[in-house]
Amino acid sequence: MSSKVQYLAKKGLIRPPDWMPTNVHYEAVMGSMAYGVSGDDSDMDVYGFAIPPKLMVFPHLAGEIDGFSIKGPRFEVWQQHHVKDDDALGGRGREYDFQMFSIVKWFKLAMDNNPNMVDALFVPSNCLLHCTAVGQMVRDRRKLFLHKGSYHRFRGYAHAQLHKMRGDKKQPEGKRKEIVDRFGYDVKFAYHIVRLLDESEQILETGDLELGRNREVLKEIRRGEWSEERIREYFASRETALRELCDSSKLPHGPDEPAIRELLLNCLEEHYGDLSAAVVSQDRAVVALRELAGVVDRYRDLI
C-alpha cells in the first residue's frame, strides 16, 4: 500500500524530495480528526517520517569530516500546505497539510516530548494512513519516549494557546476572525488548551495516552459552550494540579536515551540492512579498548 505522499506525488499535486515517496514509513492524521472532534470533510493534517538516503544520515561514509569537509545534503523536514485533491471524497475534494520528518529528527523531537510528535505516535489506528514494518516498530515502543519532561512541554504549548485564544500577539483574520467575532474568543485555541492539559495528565498518571478520551468536552468548547473565563480558570487550576502530579508520577525524569538510540538504529538497520560499517556500538568499542590496554600491558617493558 502506497503512502499518501507517494499517491499525491504521482498525481503531481505535491513536490517532496525525489527520494521521499518510496521511503515513507509512517503517516498519521493529526488535528481535529485525531482528537475526535472533526467532521468527515475536515482538512487533513498529516505528520510522518521517512528515512533519507544513507549518506544523509551517515555522511562520514562518504568521507565527510565534520568541521573540515564541505557538508553534503542534509534533511530534517519537508512541509507543503493547502494541497487540494479534487478527486477525494467522491469528488467533493479534500485539502491536506503535510509535515514529513527525517526519522532522526522525529526521534529527537519525540524524545524531547514535543506534543505533536507524541500525539502522532498515539493516534488511534483509524488515523494511520501508512505504517510499514519500521513504522510499526516505533509505534509498538511509543511509550518508551514518555517521561516527566512531558509536563513542561505540554504546559508550554497550552500556555502558547492561551495567548493565541484572544489574539494577544496577532489579530485574527479570515475564518479565525469570524470565530472570535461570534464567540468573543477563538474556540479552536481554547479547546487545544484543555486538550493539552488533559493529555499531560494522562501521560503523568498512566504512562499512556488516549487522544479521544476527552472529545465530548472538546466538542462543547468548539461549540462555544464554555466561556473564556471558564477556560482561563481551568488552565490555572489544572496547572497547579499537574505540577503536583508531575512530582508524584512514576515516569522517569528524562528520556532513556540509550534505549531510544537502540530503537532508532534497529529501525535504520531494518531499512538499510547491516550497519556495522556505519555504526560502532559502544560495547564493541569498550571491548576494543580493553584489548588494546591488554596489549600495552604485555609489552610495557618494551615501551
Tab-separated table of C-alpha atoms in Angstrom, residues 2 5-14:
chain	number	residue	atom	x	y	z
A	2	SER	CA	1.456	3.343	-1.038
A	5	VAL	CA	2.865	11.259	-0.090
A	6	GLN	CA	3.551	8.735	-2.852
A	7	TYR	CA	-0.049	8.846	-4.093
A	8	LEU	CA	-0.213	12.637	-4.320
A	9	ALA	CA	3.321	12.918	-5.728
A	10	LYS	CA	2.333	10.591	-8.597
A	11	LYS	CA	-0.616	12.885	-9.302
A	12	GLY	CA	1.747	15.865	-9.403
A	13	LEU	CA	-0.018	17.620	-6.539
A	14	ILE	CA	2.997	17.759	-4.230
